[in-house]
Tab-separated table of C-alpha atoms in Angstrom:
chain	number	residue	atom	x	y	z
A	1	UNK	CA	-16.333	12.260	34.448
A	2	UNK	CA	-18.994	14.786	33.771
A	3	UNK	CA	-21.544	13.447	31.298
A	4	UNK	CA	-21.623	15.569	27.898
A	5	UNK	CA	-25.362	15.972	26.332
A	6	UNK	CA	-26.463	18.293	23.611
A	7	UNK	CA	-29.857	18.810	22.839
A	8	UNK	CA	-31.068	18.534	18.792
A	9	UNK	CA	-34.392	19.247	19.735
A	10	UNK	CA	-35.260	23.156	19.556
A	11	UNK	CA	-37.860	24.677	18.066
A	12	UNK	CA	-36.177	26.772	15.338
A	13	UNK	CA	-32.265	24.952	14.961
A	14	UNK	CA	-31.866	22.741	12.605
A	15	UNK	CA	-28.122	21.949	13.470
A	16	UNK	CA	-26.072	22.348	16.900
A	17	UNK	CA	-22.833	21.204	17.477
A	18	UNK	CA	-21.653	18.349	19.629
A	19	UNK	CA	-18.671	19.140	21.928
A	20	UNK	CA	-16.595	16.461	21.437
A	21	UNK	CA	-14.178	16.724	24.131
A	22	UNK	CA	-11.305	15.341	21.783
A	23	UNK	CA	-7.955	17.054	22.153
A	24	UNK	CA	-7.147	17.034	18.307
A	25	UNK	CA	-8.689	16.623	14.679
A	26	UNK	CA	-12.139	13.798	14.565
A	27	UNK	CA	-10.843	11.455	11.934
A	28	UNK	CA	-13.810	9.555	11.732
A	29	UNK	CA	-17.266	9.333	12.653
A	30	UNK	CA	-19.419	5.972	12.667
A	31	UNK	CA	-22.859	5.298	13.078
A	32	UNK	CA	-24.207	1.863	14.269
A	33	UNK	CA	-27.195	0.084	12.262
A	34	UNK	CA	-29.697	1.754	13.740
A	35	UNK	CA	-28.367	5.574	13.737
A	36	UNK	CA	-28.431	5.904	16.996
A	37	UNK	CA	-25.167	5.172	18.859
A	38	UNK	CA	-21.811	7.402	17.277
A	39	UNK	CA	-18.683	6.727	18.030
A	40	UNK	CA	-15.575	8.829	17.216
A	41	UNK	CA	-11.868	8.902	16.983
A	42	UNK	CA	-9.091	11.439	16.630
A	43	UNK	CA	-5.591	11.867	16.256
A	44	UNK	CA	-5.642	12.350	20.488
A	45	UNK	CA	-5.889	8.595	20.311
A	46	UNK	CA	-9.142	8.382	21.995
A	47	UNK	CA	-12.545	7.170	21.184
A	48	UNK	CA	-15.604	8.370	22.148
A	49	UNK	CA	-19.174	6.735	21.825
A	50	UNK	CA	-22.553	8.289	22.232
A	51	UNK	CA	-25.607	7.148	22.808
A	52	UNK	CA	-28.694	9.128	21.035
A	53	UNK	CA	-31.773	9.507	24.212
A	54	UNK	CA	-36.078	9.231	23.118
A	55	UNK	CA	-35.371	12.684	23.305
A	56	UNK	CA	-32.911	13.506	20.916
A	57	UNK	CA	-30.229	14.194	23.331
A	58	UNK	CA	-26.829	12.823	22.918
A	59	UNK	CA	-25.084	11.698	26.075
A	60	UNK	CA	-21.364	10.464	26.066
A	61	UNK	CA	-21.313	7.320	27.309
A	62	UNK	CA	-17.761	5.631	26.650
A	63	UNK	CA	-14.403	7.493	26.277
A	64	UNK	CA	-11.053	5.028	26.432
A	65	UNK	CA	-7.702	5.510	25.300
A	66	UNK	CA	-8.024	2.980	22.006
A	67	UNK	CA	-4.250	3.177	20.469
A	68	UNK	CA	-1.029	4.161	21.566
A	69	UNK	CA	-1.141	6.678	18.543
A	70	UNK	CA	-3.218	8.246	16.372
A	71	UNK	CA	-6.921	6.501	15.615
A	72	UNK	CA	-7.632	6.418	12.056
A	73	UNK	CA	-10.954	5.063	11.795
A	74	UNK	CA	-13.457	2.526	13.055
A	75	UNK	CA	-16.560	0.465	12.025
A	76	UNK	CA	-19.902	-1.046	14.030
A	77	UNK	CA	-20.313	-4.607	13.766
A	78	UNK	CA	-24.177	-5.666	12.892
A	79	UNK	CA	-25.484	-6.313	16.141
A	80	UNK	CA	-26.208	-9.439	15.923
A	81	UNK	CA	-22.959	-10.477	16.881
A	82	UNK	CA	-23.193	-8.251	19.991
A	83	UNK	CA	-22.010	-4.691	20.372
A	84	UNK	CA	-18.295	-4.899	19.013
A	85	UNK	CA	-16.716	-1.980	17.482
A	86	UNK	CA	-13.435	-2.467	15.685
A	87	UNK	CA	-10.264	0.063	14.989
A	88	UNK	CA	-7.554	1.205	13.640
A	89	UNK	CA	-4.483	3.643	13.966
A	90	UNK	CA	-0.683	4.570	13.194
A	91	UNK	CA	0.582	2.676	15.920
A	92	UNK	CA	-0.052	-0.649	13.061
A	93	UNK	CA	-3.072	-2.065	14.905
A	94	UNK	CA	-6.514	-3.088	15.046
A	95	UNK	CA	-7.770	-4.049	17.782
A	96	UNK	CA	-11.304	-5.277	18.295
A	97	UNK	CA	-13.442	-4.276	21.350
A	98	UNK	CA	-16.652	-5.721	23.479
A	99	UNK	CA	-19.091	-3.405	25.360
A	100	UNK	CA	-19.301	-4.526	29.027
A	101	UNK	CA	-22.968	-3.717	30.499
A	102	UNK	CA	-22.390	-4.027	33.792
A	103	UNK	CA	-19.467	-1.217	33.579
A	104	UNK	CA	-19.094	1.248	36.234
A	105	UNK	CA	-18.059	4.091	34.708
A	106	UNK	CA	-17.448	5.012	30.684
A	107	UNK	CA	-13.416	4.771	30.658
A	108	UNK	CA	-14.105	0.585	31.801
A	109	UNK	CA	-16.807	0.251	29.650
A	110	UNK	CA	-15.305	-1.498	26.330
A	111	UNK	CA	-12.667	-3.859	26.466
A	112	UNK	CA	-10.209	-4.794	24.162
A	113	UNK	CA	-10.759	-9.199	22.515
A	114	UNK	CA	-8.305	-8.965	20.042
A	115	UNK	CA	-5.333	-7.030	18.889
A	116	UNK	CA	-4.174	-7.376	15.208
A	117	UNK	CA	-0.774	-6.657	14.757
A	118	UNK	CA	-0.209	-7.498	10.919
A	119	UNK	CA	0.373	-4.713	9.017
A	120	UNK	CA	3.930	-3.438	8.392
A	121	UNK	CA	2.822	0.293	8.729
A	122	UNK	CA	-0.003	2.353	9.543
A	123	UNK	CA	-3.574	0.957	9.401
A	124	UNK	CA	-5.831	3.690	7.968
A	125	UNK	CA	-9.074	1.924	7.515
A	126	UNK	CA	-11.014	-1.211	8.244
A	127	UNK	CA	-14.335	-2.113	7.411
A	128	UNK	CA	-16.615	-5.236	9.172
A	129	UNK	CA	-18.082	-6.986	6.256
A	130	UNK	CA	-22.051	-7.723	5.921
A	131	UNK	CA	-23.354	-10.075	8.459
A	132	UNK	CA	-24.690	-12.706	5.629
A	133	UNK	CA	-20.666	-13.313	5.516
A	134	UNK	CA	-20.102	-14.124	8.481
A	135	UNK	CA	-18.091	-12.117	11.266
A	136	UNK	CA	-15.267	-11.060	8.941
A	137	UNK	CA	-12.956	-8.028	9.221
A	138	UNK	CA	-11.077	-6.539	6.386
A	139	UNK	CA	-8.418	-3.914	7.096
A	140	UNK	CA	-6.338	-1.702	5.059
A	141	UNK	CA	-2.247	-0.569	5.743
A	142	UNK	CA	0.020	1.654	4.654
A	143	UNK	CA	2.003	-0.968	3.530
A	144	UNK	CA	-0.494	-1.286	0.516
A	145	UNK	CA	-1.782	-4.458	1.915
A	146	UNK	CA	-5.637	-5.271	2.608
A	147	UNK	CA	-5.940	-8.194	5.544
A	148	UNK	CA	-9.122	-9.921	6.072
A	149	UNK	CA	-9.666	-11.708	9.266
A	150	UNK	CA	-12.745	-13.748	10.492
A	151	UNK	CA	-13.837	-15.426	13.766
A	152	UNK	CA	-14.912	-18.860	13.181
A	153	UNK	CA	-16.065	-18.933	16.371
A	154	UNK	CA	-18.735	-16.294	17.418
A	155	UNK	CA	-18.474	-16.959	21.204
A	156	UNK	CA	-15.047	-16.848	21.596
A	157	UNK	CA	-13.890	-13.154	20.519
A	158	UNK	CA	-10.254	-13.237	21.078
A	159	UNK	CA	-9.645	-15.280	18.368
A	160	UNK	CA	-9.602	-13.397	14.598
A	161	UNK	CA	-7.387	-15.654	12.205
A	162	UNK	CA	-5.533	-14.050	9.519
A	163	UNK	CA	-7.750	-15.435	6.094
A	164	UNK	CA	-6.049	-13.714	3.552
A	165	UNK	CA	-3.967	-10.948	2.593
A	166	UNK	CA	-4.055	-8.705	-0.656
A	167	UNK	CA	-1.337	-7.072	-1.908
A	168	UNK	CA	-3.031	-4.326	-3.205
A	169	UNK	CA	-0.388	-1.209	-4.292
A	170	UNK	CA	3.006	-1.273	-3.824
A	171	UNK	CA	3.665	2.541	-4.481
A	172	UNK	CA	1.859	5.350	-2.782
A	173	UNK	CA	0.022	6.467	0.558
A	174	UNK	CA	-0.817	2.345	0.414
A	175	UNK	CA	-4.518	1.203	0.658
A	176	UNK	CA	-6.560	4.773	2.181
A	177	UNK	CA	-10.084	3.137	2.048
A	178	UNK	CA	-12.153	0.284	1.201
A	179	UNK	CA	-16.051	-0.839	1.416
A	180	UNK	CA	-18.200	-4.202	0.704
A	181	UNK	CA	-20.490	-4.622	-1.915
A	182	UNK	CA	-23.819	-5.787	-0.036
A	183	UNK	CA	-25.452	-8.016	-2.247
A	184	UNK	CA	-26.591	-11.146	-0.642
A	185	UNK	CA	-26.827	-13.501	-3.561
A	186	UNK	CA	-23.071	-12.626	-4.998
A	187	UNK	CA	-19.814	-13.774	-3.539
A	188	UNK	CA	-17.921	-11.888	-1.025
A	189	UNK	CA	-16.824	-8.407	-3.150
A	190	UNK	CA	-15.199	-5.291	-1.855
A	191	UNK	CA	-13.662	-1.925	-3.110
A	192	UNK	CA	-10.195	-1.243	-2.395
A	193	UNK	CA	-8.572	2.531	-2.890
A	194	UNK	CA	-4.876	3.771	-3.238
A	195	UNK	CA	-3.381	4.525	-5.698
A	196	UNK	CA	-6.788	3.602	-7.593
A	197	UNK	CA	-9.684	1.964	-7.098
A	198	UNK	CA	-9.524	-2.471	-7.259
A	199	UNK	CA	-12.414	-4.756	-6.893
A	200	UNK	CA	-11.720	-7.526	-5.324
A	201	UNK	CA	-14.344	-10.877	-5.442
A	202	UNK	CA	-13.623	-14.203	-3.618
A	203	UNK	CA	-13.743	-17.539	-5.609
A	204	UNK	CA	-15.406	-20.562	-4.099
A	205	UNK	CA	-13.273	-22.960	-6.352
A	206	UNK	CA	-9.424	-20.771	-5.547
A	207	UNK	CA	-10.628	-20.054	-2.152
A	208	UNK	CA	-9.241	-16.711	-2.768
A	209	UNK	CA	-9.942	-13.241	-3.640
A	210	UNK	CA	-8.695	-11.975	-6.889
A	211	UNK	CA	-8.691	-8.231	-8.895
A	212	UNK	CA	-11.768	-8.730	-10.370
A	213	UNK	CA	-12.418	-4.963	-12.155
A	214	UNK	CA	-8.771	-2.777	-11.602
A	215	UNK	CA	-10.832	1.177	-12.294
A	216	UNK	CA	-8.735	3.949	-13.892
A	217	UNK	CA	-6.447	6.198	-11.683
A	218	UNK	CA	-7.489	9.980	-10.644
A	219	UNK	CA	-6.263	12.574	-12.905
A	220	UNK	CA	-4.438	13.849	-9.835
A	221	UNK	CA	-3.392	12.268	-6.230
A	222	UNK	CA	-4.981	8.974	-5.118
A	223	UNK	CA	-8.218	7.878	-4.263
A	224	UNK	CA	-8.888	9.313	-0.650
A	225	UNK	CA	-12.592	7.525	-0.107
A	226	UNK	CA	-14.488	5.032	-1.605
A	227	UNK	CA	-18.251	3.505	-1.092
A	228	UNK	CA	-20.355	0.763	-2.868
A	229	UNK	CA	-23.901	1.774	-2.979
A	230	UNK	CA	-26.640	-0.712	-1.042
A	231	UNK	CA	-28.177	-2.600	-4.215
A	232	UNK	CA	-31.861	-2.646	-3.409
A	233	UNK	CA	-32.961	-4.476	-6.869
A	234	UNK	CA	-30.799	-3.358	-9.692
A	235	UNK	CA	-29.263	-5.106	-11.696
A	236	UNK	CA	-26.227	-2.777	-11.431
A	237	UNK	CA	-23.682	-1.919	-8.921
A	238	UNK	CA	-22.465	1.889	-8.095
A	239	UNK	CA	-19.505	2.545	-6.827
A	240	UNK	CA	-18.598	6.011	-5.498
A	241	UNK	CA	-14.876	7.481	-5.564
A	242	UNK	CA	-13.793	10.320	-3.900
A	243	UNK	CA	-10.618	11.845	-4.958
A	244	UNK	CA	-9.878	15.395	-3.589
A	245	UNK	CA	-10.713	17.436	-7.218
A	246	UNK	CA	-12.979	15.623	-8.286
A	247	UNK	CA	-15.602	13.332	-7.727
A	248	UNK	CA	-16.564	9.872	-9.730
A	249	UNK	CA	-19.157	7.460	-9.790
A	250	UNK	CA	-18.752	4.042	-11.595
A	251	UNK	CA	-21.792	1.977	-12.947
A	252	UNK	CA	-20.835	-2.205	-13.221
A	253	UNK	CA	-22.730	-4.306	-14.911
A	254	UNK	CA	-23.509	-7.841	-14.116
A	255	UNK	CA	-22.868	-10.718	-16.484
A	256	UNK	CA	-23.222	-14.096	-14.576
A	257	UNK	CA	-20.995	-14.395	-11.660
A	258	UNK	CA	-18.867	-11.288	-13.295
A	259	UNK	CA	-18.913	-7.233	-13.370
A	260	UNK	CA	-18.533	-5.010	-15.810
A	261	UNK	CA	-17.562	-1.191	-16.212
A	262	UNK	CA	-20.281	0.196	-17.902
A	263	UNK	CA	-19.870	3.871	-17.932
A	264	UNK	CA	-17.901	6.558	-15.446
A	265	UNK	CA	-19.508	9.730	-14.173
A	266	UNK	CA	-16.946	12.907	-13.203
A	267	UNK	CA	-18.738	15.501	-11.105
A	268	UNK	CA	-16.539	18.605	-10.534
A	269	UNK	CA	-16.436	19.264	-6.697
A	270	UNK	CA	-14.586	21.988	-4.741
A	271	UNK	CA	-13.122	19.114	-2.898
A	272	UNK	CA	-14.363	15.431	-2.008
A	273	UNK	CA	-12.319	13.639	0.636
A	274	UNK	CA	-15.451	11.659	1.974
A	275	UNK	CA	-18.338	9.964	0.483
A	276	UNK	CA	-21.424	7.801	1.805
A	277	UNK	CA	-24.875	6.336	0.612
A	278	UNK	CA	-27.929	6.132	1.770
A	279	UNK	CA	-29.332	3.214	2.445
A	280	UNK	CA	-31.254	2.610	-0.521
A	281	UNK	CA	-28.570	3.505	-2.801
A	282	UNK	CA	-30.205	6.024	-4.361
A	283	UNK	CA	-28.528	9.578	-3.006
A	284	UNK	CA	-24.822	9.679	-2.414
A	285	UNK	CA	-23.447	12.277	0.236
A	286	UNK	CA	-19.888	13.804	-0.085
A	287	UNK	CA	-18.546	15.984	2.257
A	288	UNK	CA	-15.013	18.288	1.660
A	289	UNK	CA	-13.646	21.524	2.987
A	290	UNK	CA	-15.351	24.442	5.088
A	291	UNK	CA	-18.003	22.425	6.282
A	292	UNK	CA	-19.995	21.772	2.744
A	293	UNK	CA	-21.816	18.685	2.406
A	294	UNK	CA	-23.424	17.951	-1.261
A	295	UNK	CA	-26.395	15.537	-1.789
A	296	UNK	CA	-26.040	13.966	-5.225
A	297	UNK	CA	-29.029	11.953	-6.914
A	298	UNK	CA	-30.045	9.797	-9.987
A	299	UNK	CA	-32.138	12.144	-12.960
A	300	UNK	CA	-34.356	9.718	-15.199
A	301	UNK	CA	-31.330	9.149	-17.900
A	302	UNK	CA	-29.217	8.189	-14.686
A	303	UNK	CA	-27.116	11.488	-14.959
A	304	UNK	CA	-26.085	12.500	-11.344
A	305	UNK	CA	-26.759	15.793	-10.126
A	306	UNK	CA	-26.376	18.082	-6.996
A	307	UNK	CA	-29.671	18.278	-5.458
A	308	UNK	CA	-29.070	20.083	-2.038
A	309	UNK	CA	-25.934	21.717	-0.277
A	310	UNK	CA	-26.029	21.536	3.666
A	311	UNK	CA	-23.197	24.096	4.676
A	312	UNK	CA	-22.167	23.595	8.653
A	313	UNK	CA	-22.328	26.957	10.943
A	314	UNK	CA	-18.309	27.230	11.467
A	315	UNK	CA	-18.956	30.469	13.404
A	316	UNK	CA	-20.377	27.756	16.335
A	317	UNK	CA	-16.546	25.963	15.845
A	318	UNK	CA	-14.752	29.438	15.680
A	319	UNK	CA	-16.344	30.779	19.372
A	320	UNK	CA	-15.115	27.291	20.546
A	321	UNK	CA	-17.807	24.933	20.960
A	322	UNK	CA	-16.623	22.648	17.829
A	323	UNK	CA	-14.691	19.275	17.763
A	324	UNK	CA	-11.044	21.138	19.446
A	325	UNK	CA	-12.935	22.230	22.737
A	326	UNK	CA	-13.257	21.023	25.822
């Protein structure tokens, strides 16, 4: 295998494309902690993970075949539990995988601890929860269900038990994203989209997680990404919702041990299929069609706003050095 390296380093570019060697659409693209390992996946049921050099060169450094279909999506666990990346695809697995170091080449590199072979139908997103919650892994089916595993025991990776299961929509494309709330002194919480979005919070006296906050549906289609800002000090949660047309943000108050829906922003996109944070919270990223990506931010009376547009060069794509060459 030839090792793959581009170079973000020049003088005047301030983007170059990666060739990802992938045989069909990325699906997904995941950073680790630290922003500087990637990994990818794509409908060619691959994955690929890259490692970022001193010198701002990324070098491929892992390629497997991860699924025996297509790869819908995948998530770093926090390192301290050792490098573990976890994912997901139509062929109604997760699977969880270890990085060997003493690997000879980058096809033998990961290995496969655990396969989780729950869900009825498709699984098209997972999500490792924060590491103040232990190793915990919550996954999200076609089948409308939302399955949250958990290794008791660290040192022994093979074994994920099966803590609870959400029946989340019956109707619809089933559950098509999720993410944690990361506040440390709250119970476990997460976001779960379909057909709309449900917060769900675990209770130390059920032992269970229940709807806590069920947020109105999108005018049109179902909820297509979802993402729970870092709370750095608030004392309110965001949530963002992308939803093809349209864009939403949701503000939740905190009252005791409960939330709130305090007030619903709309912001009129060409198209939203993904959304992210930062990791202060404070500037949400969406990304849509024909490359756009839109930087949204705060103003003083908490109105958001588009504060910078960062439009890809698809002519680098179109002479065939994008994400379909080889």
């Amino acid at each position: 295998m030839q090792n793959q390296t581009m170079d973000f380093s020049g003088p005047t570019s301030t983007s170059k494309v990666l060739t990802s060697r992938h045989q069909d659409y990325i699906h997904h693209i995941a950073f680790d902690i630290y922003g500087r390992r990637m990994a990818t996946c794509s409908g060619d049921r691959f994955v690929r993970v890259w490692d970022l050099s001193e010198n701002n060169v990324w070098s491929l450094v892992g390629e497997w075949q991860a699924h025996k279909g297509s790869v819908a999506m995948l998530s770093w666990a926090h390192p301290e539990f050792g490098s573990l990346l976890a994912t997901c695809g139509s062929d109604h697995e997760a699977k969880i995988w270890e990085e060997r170091t003493n690997a000879t080449s980058a096809a033998s590199r990961w290995t496969v601890k655990s396969q989780l072979a729950d869900a009825r139908k498709a699984v098209s997103c997972l999500e490792f929860a924060p590491r103040h919650w232990g190793l915990k892994l919550a996954t999200g089916s076609a089948d409308g269900c939302v399955r949250i595993y958990e290794a008791v025991d660290v040192t022994n990776l093979s074994q994920w038990p099966l803590a609870t299961t959400l029946q989340c929509f019956a109707e619809g494309l089933g559950v098509t994203c999720m993410s944690w709330s990361s506040g440390r002194f709250e119970p476990p919480t997460l976001v779960v989209g379909g057909a709309n979005p449900i917060v769900y919070r675990y209770s130390e006296a059920t032992r269970q997680y229940s709807p806590l906050i069920v947020l109105p549906p999108p005018a049109v289609g179902e909820v297509l990404d979802v993402a729970w800002a870092p709370n750095v000090g608030r004392r309110f949660h965001y949530i963002a919702s992308a939803e093809g047309s349209q864009l939403r943000i949701f503000k939740l108050s905190r009252k005791d041990d409960k939330l709130e829906l305090e007030s619903t922003q709309t912001l009129q996109v060409t198209n939203a299929w993904r959304c992210q944070w930062n990791v202060t919270g404070t500037v949400l990223a969406s990304s849509g069609d024909a490359g756009l990506v839109q930087l949204w931010k705060s103003d003083f009376e908490g109105n958001f706003k588009c504060v910078s547009k960062i439009q890809g060069d698809l002519s680098q794509v179109a002479a065939g050095v994008g994400p379909m060459s080889t």
